[in-house]
Short mmCIF file of C-alpha atoms and ligand atoms in Angstrom, two decimals:
data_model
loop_
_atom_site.label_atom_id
_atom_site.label_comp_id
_atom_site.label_asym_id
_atom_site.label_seq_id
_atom_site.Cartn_x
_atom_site.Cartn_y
_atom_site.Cartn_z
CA UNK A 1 0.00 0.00 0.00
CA UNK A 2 1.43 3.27 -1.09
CA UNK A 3 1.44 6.02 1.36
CA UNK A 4 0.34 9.71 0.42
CA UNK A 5 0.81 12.59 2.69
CA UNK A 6 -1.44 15.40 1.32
CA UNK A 7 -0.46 18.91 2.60
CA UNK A 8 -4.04 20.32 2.67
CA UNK A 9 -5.90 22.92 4.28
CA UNK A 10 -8.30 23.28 1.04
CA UNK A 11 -11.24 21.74 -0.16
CA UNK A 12 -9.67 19.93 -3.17
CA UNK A 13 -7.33 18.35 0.14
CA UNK A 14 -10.34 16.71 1.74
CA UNK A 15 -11.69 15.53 -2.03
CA UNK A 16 -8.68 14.01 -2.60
CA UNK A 17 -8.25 12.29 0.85
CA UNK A 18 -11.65 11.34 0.32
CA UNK A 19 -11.09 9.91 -3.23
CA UNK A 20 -7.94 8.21 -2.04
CA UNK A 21 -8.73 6.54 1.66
CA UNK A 22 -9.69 3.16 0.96
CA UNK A 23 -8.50 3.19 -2.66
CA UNK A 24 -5.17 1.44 -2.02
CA UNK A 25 -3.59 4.01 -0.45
CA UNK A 26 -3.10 5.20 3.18
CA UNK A 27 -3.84 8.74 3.00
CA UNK A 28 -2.57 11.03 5.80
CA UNK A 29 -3.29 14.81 5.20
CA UNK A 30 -1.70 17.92 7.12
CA UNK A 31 -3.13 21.14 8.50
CA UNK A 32 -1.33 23.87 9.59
CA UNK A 33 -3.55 24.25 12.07
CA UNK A 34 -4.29 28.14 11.56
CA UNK A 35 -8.38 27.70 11.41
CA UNK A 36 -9.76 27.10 15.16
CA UNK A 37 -12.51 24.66 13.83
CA UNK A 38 -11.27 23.12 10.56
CA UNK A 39 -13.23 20.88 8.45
CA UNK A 40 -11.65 17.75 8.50
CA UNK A 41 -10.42 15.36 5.77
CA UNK A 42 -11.37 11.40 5.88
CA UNK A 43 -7.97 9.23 7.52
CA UNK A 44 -4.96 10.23 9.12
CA UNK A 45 -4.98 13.76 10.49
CA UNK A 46 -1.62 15.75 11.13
CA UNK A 47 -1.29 19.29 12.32
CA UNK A 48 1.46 21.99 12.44
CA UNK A 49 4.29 22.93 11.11
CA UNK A 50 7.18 20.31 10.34
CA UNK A 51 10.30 22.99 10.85
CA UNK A 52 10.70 23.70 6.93
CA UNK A 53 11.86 21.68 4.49
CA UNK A 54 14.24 19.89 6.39
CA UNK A 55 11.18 18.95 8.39
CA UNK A 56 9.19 17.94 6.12
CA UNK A 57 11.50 15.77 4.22
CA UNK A 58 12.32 14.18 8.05
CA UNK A 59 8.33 13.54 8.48
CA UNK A 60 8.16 11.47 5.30
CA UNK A 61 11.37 9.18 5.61
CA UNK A 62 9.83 8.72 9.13
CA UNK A 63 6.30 7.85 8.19
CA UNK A 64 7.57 5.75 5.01
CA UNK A 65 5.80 8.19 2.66
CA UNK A 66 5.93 7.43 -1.36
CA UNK A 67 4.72 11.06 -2.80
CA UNK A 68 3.75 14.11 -1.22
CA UNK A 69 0.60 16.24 -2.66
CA UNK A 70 0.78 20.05 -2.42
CA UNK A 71 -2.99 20.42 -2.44
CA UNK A 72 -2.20 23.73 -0.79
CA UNK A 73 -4.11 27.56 -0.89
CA UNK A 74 -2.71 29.07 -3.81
CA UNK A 75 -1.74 31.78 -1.75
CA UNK A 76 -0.02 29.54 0.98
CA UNK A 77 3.10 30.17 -0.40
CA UNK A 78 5.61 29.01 1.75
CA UNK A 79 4.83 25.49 2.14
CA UNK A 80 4.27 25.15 -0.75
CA UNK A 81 8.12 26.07 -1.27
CA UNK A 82 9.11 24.22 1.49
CA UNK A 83 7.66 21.11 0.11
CA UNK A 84 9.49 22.28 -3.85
CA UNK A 85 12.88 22.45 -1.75
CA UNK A 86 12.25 18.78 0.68
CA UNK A 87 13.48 16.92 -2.06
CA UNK A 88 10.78 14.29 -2.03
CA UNK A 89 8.13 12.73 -4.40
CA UNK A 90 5.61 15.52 -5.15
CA UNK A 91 2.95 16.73 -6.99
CA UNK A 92 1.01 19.85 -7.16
CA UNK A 93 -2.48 19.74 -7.05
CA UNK A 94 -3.07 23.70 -8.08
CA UNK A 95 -6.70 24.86 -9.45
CA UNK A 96 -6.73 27.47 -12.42
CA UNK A 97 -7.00 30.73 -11.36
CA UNK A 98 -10.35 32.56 -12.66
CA UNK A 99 -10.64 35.06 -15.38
CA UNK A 100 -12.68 37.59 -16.40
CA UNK A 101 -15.38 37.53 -19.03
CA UNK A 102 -17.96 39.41 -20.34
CA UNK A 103 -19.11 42.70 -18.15
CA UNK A 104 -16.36 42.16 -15.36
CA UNK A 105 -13.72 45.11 -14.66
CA UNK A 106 -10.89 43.74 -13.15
CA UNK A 107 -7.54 45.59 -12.32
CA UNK A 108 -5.16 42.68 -11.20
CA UNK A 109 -2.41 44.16 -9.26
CA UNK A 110 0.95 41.42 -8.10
CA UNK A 111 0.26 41.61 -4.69
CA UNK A 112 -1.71 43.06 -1.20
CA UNK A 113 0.68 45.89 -1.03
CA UNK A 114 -0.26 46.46 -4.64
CA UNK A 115 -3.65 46.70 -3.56
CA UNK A 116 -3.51 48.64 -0.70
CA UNK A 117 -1.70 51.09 -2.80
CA UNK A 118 -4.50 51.23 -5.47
CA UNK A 119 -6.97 51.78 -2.91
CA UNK A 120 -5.16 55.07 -1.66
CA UNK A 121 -5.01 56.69 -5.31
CA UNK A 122 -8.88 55.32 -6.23
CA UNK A 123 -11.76 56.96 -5.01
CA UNK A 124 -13.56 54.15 -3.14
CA UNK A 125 -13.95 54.20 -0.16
CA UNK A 126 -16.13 51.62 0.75
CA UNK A 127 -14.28 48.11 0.16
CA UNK A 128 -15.21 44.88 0.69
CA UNK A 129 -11.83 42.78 1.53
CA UNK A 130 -12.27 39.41 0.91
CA UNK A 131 -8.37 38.58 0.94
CA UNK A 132 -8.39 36.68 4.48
CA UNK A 133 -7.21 38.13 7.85
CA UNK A 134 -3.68 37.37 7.23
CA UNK A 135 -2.29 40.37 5.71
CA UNK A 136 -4.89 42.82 6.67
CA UNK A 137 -1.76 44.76 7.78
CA UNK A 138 -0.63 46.11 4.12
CA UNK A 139 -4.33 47.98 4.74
CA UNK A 140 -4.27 49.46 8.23
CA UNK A 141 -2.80 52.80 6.57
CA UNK A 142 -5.70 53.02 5.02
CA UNK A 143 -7.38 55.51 7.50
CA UNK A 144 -9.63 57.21 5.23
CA UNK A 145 -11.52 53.97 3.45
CA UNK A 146 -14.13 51.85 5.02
CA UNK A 147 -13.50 48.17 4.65
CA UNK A 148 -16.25 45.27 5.50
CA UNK A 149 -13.44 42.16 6.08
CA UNK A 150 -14.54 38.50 5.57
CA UNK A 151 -12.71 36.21 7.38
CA UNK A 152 -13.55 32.68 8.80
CA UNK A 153 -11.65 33.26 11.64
CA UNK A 154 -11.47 36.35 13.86
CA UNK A 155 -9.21 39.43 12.57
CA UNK A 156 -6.12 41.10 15.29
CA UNK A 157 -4.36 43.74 14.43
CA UNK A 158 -2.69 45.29 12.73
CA UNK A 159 -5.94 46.20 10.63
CA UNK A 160 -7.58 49.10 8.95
CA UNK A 161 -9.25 51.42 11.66
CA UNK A 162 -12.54 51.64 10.20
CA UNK A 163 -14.40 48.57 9.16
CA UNK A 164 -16.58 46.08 9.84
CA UNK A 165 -15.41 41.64 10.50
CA UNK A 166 -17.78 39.80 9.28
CA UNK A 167 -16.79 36.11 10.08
CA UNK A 168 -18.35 33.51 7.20
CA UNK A 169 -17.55 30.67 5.59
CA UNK A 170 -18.35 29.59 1.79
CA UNK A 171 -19.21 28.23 -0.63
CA UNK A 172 -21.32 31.92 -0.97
CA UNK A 173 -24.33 32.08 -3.31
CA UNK A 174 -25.02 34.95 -5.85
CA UNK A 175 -28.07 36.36 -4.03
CA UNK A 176 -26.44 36.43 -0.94
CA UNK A 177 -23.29 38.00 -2.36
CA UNK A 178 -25.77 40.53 -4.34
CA UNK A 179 -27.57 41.24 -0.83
CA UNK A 180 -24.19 41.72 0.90
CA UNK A 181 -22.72 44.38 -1.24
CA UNK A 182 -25.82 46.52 -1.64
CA UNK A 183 -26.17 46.23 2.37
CA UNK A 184 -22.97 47.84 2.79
CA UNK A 185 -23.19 50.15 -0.29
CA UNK A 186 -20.03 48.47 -1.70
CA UNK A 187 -17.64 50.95 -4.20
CA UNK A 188 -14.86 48.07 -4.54
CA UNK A 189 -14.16 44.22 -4.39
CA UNK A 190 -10.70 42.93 -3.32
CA UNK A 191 -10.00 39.04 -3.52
CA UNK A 192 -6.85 37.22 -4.08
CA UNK A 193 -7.49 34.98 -7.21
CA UNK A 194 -7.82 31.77 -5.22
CA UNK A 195 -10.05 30.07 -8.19
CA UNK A 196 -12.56 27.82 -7.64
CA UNK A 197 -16.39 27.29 -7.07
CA UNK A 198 -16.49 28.02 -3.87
CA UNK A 199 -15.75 31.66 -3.57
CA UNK A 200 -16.81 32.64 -7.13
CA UNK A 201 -19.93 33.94 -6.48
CA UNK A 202 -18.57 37.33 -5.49
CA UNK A 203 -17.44 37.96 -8.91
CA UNK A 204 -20.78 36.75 -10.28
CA UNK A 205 -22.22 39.61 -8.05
CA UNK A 206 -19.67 42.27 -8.44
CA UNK A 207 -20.27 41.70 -11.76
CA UNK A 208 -23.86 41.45 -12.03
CA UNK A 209 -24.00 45.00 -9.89
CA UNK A 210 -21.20 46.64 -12.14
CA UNK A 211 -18.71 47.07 -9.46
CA UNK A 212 -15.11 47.13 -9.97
CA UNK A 213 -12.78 44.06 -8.91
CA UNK A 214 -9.32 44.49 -7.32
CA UNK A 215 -7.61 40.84 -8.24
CA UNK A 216 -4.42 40.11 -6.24
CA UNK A 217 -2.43 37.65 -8.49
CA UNK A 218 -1.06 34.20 -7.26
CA UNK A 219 2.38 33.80 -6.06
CA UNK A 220 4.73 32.18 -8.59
CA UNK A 221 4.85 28.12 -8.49
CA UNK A 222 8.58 26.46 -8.37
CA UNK A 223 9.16 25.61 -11.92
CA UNK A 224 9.46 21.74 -12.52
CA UNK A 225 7.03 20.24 -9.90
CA UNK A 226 4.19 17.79 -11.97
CA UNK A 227 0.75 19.81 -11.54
CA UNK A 228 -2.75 18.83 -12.14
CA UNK A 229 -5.54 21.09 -11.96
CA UNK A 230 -8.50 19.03 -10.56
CA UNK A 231 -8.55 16.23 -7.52
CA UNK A 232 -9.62 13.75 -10.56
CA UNK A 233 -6.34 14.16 -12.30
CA UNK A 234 -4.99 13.77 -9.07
CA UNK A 235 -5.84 10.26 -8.41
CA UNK A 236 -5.01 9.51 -11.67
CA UNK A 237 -1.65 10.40 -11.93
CA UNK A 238 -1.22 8.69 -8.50
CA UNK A 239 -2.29 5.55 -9.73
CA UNK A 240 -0.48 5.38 -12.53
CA UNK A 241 2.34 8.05 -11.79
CA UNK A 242 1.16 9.99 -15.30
CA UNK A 243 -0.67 12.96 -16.44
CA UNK A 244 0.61 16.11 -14.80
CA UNK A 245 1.91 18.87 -16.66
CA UNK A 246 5.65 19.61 -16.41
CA UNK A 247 5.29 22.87 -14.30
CA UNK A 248 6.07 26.36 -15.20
P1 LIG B 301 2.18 29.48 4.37
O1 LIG B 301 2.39 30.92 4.65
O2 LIG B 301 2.55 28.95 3.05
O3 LIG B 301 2.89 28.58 5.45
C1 LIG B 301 3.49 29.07 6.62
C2 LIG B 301 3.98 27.89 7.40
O4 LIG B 301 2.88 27.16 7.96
C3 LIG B 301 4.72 26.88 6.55
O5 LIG B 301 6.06 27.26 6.39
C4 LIG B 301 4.52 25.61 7.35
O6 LIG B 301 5.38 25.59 8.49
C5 LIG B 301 3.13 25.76 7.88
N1 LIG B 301 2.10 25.16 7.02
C6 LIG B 301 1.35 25.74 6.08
N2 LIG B 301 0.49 24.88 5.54
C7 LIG B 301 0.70 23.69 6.16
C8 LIG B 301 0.11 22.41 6.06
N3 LIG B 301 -0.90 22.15 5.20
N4 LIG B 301 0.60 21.42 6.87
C9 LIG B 301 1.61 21.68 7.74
N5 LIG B 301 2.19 22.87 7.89
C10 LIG B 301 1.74 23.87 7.11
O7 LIG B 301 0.64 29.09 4.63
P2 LIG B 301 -0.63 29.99 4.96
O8 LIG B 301 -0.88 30.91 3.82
O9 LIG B 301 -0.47 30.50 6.35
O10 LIG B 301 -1.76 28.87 4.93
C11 LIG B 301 -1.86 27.94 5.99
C12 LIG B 301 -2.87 26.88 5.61
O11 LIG B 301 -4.13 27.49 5.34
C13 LIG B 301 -2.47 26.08 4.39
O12 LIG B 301 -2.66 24.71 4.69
C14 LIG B 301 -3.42 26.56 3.29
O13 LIG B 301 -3.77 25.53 2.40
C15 LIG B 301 -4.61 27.06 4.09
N6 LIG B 301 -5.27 28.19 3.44
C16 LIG B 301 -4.56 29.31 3.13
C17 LIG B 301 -5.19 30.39 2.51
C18 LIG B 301 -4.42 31.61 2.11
O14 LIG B 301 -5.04 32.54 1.52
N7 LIG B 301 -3.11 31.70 2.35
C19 LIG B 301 -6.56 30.30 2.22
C20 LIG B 301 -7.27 29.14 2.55
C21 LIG B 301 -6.61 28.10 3.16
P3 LIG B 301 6.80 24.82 8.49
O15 LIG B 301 7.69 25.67 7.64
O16 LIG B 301 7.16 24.80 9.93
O17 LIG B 301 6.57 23.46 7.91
#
């Protein structure tokens, strides 16, 4: 039986774990253990930190692990690293990031810095910020701008001074998203592009009410890891050690 650790912390983690526990593999996945009340995966739990990559590549000679699967946040950028630079068996499970269509204005900037910097020379100053409470510090300059923040867990400083937490958790629906940003009399969107169903429905709305969109691009990936884009090609190449793309 071949042993996968998946470094998760995402849905696609826990749809993998759950396509792969009782498949022929033993499956343990790894939180960081940020979230207070996570939604766990099926099998083997792990959480925190192994020490870097060092760590990490210690954890799987320990626990006799065959491949490692970065099924980690887009925007969780340093494990993902970590697990480029262990050395081990890997494979990056990454979902496309979205793009805009038809009736979206989007003005993708490379980072939250970026961001916080357009918001000071636009004239909005009521902004929804949808990037997660880490990093809410590149904002908390931001004295003169309103922000309602989304989080699933409570924000800390450092923050902007004036705004409102709103703690949720998706998958978000259209209406609701709609209903949310004509509560607050929203001027802006910010996201990270994270990709995926689950948050999407904000852009559906932004779009829908003609508001702008302030995208925060992905971090780079570490050229030369195998990717796949969906939990199915996943399991796939696992099982027959084929069909990811090269990396970038
Ligand atoms: P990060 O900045 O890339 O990682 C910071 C450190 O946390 C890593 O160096 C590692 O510590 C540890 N770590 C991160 N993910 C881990 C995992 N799955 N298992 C074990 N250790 C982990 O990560 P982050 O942005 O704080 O994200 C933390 C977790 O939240 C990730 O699992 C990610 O999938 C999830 N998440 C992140 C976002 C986001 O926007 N960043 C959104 C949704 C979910 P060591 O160096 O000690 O190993």
């Amino acid at each position: 039986m071949r042993t996968v650790l998946i470094l998760g912390g995402t849905g696609e983690a826990r749809r993998l774990a759950a396509a792969l526990t009782g498949g022929g593999f033993r499956v343990i996945s790894s939180l960081a253990g940020r979230v207070a009340d996570p939604v766990l995966p099926p099998g083997e739990v792990r959480v925190g930190g192994f020490g870097g990559p060092e760590g990490l590549a210690g954890y799987v000679r320990a626990n006799r692990v065959d491949v490692v699967v970065d099924a980690t946040h887009p925007f969780a950028a340093r494990i993902s690293a970590s697990a480029a630079a262990a050395g081990v068996p890997l494979l990056l499970l990454r979902r496309p990031g979205w793009t805009a269509g038809p009736g979206d204005v989007w003005h993708r900037v490379p980072a939250l810095d970026a961001a916080a910097a357009f918001i000071a020379r636009s004239p909005f100053e009521r902004v929804f910020l949808t990037t997660g409470r880490q990093g809410l510090g590149a904002f908390a300059d931001l004295a003169d701008r309103w922000f309602l923040v989304r989080s699933v867990d409570p924000i800390a400083p450092p923050h902007p001074p004036r705004l409102e937490s709103l703690l949720d958790r998706g998958p978000f629906s259209v209406d609701g998203e709609i209903a949310l940003l004509r509560s607050y009399t929203i001027q802006l969107l910010v996201t990270k592009d994270s990709g995926g169903d689950m948050t999407a429905a904000k852009l559906t709305a932004a779009r829908r009410l003609g508001l702008p969109v302030l995208m925060v691009d992905r971090p780079p990936v570490t050229p030369g890891v195998p990717v796949v884009a969906n939990v199915e090609d996943a399991v796939t190449f696992l099982r027959t050690g084929s069909g990811g793309a090269g990396g970038g």
